[in-house]
PDB file of N, CA and C in Angstrom:
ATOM      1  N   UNK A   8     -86.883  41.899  77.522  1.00  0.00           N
ATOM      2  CA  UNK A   8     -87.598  42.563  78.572  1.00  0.00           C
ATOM      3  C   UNK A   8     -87.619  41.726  79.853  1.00  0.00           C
ATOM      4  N   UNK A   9     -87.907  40.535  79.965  1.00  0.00           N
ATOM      5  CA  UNK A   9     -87.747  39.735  80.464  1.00  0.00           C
ATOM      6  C   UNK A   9     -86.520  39.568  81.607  1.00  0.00           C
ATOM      7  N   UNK A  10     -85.526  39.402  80.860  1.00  0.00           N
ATOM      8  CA  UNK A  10     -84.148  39.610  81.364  1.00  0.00           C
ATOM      9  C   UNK A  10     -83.894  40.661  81.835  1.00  0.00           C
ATOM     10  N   UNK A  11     -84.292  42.016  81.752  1.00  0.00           N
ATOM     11  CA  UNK A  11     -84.172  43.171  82.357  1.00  0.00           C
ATOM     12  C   UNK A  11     -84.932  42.752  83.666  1.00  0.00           C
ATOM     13  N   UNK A  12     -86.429  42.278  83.829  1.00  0.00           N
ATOM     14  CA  UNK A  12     -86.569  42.223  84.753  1.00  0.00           C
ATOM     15  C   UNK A  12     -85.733  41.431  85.964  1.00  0.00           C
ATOM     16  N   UNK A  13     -85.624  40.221  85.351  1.00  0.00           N
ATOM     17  CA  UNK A  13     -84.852  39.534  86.035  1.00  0.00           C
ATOM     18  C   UNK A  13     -83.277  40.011  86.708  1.00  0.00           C
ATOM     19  N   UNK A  14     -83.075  40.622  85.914  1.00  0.00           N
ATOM     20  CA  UNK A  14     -81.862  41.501  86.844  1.00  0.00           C
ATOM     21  C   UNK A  14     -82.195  42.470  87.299  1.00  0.00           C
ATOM     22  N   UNK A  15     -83.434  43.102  87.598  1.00  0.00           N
ATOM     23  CA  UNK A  15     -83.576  44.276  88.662  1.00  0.00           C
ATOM     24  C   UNK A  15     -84.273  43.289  89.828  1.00  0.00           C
ATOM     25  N   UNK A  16     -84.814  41.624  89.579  1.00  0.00           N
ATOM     26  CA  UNK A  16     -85.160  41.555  90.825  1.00  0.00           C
ATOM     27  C   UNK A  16     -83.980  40.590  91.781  1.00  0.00           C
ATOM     28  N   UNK A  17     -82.767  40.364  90.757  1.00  0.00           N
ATOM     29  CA  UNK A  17     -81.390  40.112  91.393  1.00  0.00           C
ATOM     30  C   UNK A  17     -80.955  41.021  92.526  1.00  0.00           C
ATOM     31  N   UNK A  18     -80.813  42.010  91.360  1.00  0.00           N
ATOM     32  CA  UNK A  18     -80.096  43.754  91.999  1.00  0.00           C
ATOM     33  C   UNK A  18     -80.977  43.655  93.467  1.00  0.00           C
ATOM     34  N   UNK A  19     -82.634  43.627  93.258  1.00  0.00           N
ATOM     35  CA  UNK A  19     -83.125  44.070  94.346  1.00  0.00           C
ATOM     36  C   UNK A  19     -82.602  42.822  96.158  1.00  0.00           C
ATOM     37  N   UNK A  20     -82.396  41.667  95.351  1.00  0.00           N
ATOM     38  CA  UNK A  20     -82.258  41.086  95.992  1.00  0.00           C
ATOM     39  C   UNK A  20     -80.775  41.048  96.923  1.00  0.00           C
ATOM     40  N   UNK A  21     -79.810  41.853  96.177  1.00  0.00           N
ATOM     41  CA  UNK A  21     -78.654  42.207  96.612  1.00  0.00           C
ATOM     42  C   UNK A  21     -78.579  43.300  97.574  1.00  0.00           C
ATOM     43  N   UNK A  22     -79.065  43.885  97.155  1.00  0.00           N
ATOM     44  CA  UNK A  22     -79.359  45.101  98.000  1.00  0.00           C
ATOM     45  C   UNK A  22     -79.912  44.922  99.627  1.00  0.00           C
ATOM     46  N   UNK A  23     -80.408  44.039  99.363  1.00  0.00           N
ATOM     47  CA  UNK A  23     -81.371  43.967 100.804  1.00  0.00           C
ATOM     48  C   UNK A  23     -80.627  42.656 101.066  1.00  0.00           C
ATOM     49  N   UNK A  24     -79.782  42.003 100.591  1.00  0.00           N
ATOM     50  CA  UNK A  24     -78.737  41.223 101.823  1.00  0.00           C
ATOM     51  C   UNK A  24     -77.518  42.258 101.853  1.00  0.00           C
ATOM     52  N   UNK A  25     -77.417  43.218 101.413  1.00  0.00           N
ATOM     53  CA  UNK A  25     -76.370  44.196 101.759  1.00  0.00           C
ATOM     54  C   UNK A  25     -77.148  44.892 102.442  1.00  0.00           C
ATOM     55  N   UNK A  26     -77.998  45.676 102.510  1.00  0.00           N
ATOM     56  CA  UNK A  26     -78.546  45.875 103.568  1.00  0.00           C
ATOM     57  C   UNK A  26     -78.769  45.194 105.039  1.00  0.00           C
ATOM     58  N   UNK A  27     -79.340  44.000 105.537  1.00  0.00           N
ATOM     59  CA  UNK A  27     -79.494  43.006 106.465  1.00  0.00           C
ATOM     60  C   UNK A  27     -77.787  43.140 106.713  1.00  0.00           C
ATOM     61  N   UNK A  28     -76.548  42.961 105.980  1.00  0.00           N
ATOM     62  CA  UNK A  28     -75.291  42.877 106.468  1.00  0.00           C
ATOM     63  C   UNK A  28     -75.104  43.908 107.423  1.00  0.00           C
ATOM     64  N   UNK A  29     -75.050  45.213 106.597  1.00  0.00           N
ATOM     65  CA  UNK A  29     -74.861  46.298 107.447  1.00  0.00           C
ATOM     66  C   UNK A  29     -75.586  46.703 108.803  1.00  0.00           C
ATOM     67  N   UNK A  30     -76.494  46.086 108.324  1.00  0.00           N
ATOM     68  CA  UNK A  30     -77.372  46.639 109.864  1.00  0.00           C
ATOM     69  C   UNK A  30     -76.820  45.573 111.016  1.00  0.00           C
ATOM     70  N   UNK A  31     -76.709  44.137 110.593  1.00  0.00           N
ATOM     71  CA  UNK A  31     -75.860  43.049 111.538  1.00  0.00           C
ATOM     72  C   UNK A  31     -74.846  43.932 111.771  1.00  0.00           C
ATOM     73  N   UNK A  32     -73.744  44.390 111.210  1.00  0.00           N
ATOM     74  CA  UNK A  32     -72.341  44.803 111.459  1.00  0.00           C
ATOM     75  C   UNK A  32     -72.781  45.919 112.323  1.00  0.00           C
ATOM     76  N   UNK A  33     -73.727  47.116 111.829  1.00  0.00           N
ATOM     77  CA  UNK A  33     -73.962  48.485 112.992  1.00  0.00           C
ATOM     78  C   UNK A  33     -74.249  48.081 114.360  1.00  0.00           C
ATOM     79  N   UNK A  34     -75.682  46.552 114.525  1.00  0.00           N
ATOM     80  CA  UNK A  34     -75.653  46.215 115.665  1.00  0.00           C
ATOM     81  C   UNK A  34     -74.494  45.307 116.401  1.00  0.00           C
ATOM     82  N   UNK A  35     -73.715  45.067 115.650  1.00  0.00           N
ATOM     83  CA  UNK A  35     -72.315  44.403 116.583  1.00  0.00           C
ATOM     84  C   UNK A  35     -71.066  45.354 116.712  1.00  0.00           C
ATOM     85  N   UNK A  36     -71.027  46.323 115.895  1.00  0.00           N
ATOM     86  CA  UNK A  36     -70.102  47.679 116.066  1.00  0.00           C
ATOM     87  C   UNK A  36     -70.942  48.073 117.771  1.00  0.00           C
ATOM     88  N   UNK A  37     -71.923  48.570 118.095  1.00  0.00           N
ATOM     89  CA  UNK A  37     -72.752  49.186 118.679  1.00  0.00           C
ATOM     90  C   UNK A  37     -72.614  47.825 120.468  1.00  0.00           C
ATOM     91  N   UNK A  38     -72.501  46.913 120.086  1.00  0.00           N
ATOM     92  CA  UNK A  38     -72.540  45.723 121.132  1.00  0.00           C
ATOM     93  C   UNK A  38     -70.822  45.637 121.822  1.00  0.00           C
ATOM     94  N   UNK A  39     -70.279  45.757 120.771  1.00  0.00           N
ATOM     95  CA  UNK A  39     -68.647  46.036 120.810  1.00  0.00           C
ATOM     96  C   UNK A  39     -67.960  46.750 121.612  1.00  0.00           C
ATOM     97  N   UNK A  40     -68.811  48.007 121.118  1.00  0.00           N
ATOM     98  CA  UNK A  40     -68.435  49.355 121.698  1.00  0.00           C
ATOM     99  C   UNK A  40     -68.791  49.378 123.508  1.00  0.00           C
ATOM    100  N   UNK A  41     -69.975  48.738 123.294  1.00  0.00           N
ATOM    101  CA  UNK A  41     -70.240  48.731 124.768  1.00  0.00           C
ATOM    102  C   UNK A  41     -69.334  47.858 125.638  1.00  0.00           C
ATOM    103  N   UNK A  42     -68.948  46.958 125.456  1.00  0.00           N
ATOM    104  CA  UNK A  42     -68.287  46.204 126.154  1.00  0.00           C
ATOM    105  C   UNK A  42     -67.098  46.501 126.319  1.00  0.00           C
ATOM    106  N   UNK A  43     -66.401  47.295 124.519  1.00  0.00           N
ATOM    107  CA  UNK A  43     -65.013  47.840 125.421  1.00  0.00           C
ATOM    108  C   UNK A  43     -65.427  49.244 126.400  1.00  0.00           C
ATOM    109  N   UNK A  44     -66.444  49.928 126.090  1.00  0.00           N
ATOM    110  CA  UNK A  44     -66.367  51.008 127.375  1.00  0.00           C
ATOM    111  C   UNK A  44     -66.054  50.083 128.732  1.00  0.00           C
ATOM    112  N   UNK A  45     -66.964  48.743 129.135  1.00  0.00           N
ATOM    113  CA  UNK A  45     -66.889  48.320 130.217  1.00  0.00           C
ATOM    114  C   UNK A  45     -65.719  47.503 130.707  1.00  0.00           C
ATOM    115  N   UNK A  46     -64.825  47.196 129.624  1.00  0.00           N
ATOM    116  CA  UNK A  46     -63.415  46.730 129.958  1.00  0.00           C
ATOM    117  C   UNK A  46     -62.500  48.084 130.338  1.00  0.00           C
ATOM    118  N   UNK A  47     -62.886  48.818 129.350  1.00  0.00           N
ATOM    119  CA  UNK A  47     -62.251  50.342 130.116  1.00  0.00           C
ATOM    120  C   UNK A  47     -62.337  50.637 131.272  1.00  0.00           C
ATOM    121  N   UNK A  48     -63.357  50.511 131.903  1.00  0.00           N
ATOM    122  CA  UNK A  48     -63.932  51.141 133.338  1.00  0.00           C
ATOM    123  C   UNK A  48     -63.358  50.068 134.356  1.00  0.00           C
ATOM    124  N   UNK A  49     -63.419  48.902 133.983  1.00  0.00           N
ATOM    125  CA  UNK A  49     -62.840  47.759 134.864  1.00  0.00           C
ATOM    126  C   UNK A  49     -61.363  47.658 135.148  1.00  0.00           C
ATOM    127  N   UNK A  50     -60.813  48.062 134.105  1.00  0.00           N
ATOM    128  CA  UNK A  50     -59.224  47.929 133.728  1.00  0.00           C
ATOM    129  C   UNK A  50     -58.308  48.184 135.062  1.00  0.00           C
ATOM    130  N   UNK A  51     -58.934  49.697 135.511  1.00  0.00           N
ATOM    131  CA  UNK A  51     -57.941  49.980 136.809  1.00  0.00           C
ATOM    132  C   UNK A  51     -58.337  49.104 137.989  1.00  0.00           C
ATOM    133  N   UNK A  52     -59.084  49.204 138.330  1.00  0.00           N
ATOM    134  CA  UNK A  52     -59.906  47.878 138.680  1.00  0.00           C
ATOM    135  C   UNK A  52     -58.867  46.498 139.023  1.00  0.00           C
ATOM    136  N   UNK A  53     -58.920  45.991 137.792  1.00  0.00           N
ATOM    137  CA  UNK A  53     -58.103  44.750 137.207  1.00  0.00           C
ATOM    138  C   UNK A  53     -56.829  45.039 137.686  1.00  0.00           C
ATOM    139  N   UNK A  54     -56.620  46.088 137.907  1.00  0.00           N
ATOM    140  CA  UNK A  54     -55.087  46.660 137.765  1.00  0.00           C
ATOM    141  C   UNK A  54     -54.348  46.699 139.125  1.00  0.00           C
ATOM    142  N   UNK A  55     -55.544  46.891 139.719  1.00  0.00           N
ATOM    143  CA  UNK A  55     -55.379  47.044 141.656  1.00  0.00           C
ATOM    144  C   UNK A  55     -55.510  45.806 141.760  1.00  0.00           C
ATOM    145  N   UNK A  56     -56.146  44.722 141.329  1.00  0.00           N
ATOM    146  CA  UNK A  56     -56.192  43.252 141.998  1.00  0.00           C
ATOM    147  C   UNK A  56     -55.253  42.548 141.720  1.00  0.00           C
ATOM    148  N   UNK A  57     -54.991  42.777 140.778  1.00  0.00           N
ATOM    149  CA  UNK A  57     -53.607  42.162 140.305  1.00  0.00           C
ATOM    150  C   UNK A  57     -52.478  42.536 141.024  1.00  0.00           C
ATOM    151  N   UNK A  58     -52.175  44.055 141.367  1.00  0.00           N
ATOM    152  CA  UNK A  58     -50.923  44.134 141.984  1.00  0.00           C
ATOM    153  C   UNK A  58     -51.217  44.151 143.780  1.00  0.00           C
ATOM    154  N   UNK A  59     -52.454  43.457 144.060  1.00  0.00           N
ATOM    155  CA  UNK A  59     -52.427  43.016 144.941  1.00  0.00           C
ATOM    156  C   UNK A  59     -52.979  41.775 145.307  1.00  0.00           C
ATOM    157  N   UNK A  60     -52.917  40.816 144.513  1.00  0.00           N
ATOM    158  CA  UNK A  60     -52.763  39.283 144.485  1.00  0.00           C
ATOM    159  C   UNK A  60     -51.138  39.115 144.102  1.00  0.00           C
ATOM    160  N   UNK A  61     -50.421  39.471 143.257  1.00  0.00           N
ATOM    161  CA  UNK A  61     -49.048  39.496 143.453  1.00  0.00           C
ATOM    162  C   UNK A  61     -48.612  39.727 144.889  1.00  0.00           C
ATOM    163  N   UNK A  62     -48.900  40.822 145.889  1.00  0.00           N
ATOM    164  CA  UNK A  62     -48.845  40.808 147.423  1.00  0.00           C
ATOM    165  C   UNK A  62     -48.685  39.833 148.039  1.00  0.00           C
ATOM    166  N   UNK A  63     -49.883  39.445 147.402  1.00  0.00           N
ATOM    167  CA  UNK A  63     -50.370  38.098 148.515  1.00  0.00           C
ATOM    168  C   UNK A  63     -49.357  36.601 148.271  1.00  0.00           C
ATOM    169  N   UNK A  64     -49.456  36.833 146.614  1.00  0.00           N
ATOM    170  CA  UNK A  64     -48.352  35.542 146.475  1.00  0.00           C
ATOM    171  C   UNK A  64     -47.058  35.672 146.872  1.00  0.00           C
ATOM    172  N   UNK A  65     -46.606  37.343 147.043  1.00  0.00           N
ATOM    173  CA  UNK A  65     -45.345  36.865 147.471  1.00  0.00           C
ATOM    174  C   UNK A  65     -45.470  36.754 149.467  1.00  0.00           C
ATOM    175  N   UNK A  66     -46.298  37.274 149.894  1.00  0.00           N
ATOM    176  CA  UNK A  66     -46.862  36.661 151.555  1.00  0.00           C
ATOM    177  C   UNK A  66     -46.797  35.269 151.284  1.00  0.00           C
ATOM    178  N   UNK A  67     -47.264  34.808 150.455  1.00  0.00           N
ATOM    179  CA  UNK A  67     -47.036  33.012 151.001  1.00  0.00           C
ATOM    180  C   UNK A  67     -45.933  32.295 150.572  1.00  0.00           C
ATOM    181  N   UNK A  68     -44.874  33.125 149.524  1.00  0.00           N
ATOM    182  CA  UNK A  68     -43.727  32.643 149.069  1.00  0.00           C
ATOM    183  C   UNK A  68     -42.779  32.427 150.562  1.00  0.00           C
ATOM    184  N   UNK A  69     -43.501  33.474 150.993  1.00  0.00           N
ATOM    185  CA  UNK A  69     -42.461  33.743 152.419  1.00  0.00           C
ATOM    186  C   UNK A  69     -43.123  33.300 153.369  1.00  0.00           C
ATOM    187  N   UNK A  70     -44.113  32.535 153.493  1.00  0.00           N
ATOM    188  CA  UNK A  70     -44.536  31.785 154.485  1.00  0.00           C
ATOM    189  C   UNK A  70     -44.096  30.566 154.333  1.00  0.00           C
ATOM    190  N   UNK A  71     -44.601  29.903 152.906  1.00  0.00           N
ATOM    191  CA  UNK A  71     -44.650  28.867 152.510  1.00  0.00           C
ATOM    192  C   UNK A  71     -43.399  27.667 153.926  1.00  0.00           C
ATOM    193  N   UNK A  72     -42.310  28.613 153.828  1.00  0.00           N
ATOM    194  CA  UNK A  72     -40.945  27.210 154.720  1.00  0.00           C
ATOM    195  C   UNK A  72     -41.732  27.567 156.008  1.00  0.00           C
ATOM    196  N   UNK A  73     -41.730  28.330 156.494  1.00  0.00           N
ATOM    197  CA  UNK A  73     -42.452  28.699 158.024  1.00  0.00           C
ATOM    198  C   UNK A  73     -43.770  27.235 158.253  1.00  0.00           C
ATOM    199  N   UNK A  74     -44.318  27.634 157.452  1.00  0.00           N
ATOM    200  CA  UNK A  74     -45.830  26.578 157.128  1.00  0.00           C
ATOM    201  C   UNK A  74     -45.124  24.722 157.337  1.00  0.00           C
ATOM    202  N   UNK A  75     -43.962  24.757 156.186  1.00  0.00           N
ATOM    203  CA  UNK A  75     -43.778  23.197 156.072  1.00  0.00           C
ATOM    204  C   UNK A  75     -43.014  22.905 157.109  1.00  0.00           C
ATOM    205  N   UNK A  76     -42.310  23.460 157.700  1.00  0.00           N
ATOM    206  CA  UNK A  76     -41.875  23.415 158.899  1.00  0.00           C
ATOM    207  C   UNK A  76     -42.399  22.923 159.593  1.00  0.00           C
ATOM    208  N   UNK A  77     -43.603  23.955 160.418  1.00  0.00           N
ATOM    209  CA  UNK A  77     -44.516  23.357 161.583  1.00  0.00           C
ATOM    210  C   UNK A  77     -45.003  22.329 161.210  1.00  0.00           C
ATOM    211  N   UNK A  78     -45.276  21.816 159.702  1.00  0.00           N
ATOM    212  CA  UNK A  78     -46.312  20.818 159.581  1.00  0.00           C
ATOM    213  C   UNK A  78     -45.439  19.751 159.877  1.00  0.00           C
ATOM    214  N   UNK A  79     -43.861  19.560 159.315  1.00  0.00           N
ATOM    215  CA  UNK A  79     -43.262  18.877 159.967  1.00  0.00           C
ATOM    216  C   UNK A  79     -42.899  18.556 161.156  1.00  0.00           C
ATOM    217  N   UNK A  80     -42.637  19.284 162.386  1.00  0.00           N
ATOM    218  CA  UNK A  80     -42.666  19.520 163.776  1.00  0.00           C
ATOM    219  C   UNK A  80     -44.283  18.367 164.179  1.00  0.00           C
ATOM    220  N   UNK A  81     -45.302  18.947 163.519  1.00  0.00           N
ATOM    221  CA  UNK A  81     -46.229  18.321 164.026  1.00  0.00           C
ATOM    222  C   UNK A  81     -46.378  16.983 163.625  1.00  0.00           C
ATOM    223  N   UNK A  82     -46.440  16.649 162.632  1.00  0.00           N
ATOM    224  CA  UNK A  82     -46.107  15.173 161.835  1.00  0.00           C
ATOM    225  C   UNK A  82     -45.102  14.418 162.903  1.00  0.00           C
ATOM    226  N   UNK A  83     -43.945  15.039 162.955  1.00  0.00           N
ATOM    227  CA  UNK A  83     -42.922  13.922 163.686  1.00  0.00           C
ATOM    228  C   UNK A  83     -43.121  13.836 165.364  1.00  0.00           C
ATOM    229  N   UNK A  84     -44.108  14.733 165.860  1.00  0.00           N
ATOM    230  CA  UNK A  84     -44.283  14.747 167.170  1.00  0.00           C
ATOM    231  C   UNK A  84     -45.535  13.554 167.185  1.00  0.00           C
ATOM    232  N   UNK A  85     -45.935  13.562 166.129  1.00  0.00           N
ATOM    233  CA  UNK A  85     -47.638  12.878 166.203  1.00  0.00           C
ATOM    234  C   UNK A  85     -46.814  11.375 165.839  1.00  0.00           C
ATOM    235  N   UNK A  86     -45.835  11.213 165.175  1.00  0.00           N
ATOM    236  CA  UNK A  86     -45.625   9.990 164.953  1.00  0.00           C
ATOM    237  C   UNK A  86     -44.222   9.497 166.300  1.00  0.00           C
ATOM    238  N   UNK A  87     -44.030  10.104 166.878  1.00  0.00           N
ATOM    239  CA  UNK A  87     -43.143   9.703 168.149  1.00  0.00           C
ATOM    240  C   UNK A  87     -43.903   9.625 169.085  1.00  0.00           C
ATOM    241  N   UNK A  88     -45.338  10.283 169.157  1.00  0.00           N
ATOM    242  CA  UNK A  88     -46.123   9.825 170.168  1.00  0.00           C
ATOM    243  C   UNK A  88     -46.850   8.488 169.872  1.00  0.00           C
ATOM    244  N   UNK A  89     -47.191   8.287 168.786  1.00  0.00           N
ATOM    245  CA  UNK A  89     -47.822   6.713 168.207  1.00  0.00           C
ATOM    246  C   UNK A  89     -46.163   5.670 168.734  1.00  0.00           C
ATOM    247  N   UNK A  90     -45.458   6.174 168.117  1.00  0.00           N
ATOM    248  CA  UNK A  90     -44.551   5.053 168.586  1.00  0.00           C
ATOM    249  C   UNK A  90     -43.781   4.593 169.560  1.00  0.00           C
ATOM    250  N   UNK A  91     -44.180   5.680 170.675  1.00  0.00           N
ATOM    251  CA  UNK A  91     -44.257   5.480 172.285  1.00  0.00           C
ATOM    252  C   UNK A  91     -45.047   4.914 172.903  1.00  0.00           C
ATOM    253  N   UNK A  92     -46.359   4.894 172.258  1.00  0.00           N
ATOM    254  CA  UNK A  92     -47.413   4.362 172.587  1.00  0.00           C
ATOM    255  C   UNK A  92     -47.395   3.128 172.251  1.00  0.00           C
ATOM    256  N   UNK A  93     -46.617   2.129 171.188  1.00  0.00           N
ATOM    257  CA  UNK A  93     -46.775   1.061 170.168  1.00  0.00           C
ATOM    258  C   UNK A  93     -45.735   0.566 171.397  1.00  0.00           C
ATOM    259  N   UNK A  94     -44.318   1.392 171.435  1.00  0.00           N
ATOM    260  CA  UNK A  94     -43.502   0.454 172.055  1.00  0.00           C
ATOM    261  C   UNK A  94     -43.471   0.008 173.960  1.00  0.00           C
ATOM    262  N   UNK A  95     -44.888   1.090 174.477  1.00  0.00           N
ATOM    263  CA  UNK A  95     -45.483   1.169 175.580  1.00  0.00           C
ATOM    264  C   UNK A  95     -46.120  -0.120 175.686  1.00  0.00           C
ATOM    265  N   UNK A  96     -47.315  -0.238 174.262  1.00  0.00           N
ATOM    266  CA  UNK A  96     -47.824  -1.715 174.176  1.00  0.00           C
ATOM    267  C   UNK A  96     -47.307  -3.053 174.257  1.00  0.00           C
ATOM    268  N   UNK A  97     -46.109  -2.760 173.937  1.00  0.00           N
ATOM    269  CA  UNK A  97     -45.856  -4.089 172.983  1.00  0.00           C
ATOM    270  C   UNK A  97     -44.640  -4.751 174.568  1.00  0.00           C
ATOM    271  N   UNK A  98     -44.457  -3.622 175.207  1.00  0.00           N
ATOM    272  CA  UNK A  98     -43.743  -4.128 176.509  1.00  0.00           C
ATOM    273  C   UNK A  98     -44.525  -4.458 177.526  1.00  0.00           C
ATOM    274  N   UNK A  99     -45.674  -3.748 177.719  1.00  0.00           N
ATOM    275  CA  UNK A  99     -46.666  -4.257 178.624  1.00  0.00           C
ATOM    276  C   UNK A  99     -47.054  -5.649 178.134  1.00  0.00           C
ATOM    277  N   UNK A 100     -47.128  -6.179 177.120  1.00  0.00           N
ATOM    278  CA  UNK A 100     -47.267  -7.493 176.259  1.00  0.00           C
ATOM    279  C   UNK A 100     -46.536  -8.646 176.395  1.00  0.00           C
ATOM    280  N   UNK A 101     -45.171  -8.014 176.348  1.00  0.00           N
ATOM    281  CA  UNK A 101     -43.947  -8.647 176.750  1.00  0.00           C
ATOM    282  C   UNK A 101     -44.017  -9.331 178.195  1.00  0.00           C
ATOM    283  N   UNK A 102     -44.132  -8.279 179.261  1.00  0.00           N
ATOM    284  CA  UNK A 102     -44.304  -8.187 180.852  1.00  0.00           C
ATOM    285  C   UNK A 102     -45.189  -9.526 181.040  1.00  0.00           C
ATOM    286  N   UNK A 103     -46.222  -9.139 180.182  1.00  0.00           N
ATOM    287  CA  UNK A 103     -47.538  -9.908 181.067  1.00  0.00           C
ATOM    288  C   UNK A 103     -47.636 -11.032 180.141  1.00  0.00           C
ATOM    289  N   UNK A 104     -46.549 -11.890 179.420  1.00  0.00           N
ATOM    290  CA  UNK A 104     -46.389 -12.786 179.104  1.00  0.00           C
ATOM    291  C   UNK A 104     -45.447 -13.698 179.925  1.00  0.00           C
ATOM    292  N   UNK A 105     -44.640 -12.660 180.587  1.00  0.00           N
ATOM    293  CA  UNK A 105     -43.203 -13.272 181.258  1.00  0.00           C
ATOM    294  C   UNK A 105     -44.260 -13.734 182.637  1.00  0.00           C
ATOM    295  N   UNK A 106     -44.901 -12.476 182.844  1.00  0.00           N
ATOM    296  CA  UNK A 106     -45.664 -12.854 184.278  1.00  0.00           C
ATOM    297  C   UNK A 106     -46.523 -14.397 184.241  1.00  0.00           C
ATOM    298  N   UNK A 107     -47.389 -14.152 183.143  1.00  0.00           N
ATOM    299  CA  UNK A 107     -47.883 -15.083 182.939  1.00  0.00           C
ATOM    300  C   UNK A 107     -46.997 -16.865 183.029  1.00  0.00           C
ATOM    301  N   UNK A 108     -45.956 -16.555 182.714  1.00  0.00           N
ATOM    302  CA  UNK A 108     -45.035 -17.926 182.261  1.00  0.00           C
ATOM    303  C   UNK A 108     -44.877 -18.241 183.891  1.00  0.00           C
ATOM    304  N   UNK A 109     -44.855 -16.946 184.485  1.00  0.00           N
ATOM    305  CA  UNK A 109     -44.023 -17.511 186.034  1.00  0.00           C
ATOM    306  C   UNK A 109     -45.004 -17.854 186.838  1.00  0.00           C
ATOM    307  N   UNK A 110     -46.413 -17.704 186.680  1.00  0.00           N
ATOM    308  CA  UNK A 110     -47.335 -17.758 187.407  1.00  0.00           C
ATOM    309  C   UNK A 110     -48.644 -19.042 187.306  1.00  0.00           C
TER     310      UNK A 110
END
């Protein structure tokens, strides 16, 4: 008798973690569901940004030499003006050493 009980309060105990399972699984079926509706709704969405960030990358594919270009133009103008300026110095230096010697 004993043992009978003891396995109906097994059974009972099975039951109600099969129970607690299912109801976990209905509330994550139910959590699931919602989120793919909202990947659904986003999708076209996703779909327009994408094929217009592709746009954009190919706008700067085709900028990109235009861009390194000028930056070069400007770089070598900025460094021919420093070294006009260096070899401006360094003769005025020269000058007013010679002056100095003669004077």
């Amino acid at each position: 008798m004993i043992f009978y009980f003891l396995i109906s309060v097994v059974f009972i105990a099975e039951v109600i973690i099969a129970i607690a399972l299912l109801i976990g699984l209905v509330k994550a079926d139910k959590i699931l569901l919602k989120y793919n509706e909202i990947v659904d709704e986003t999708r076209p969405s996703v779909k327009s940004v994408m094929i217009l960030v592709r746009k954009i990358s190919k706008q700067f594919v085709e900028l990109a030499p235009i861009l390194t270009e000028q930056i070069k133009k400007i770089l070598v103008a900025s460094l021919m003006s420093q070294l006009k300026s260096m070899l401006g110095a360094v003769t005025f230096w020269l000058v007013k050493k010679e002056v100095e010697k003669h004077v």
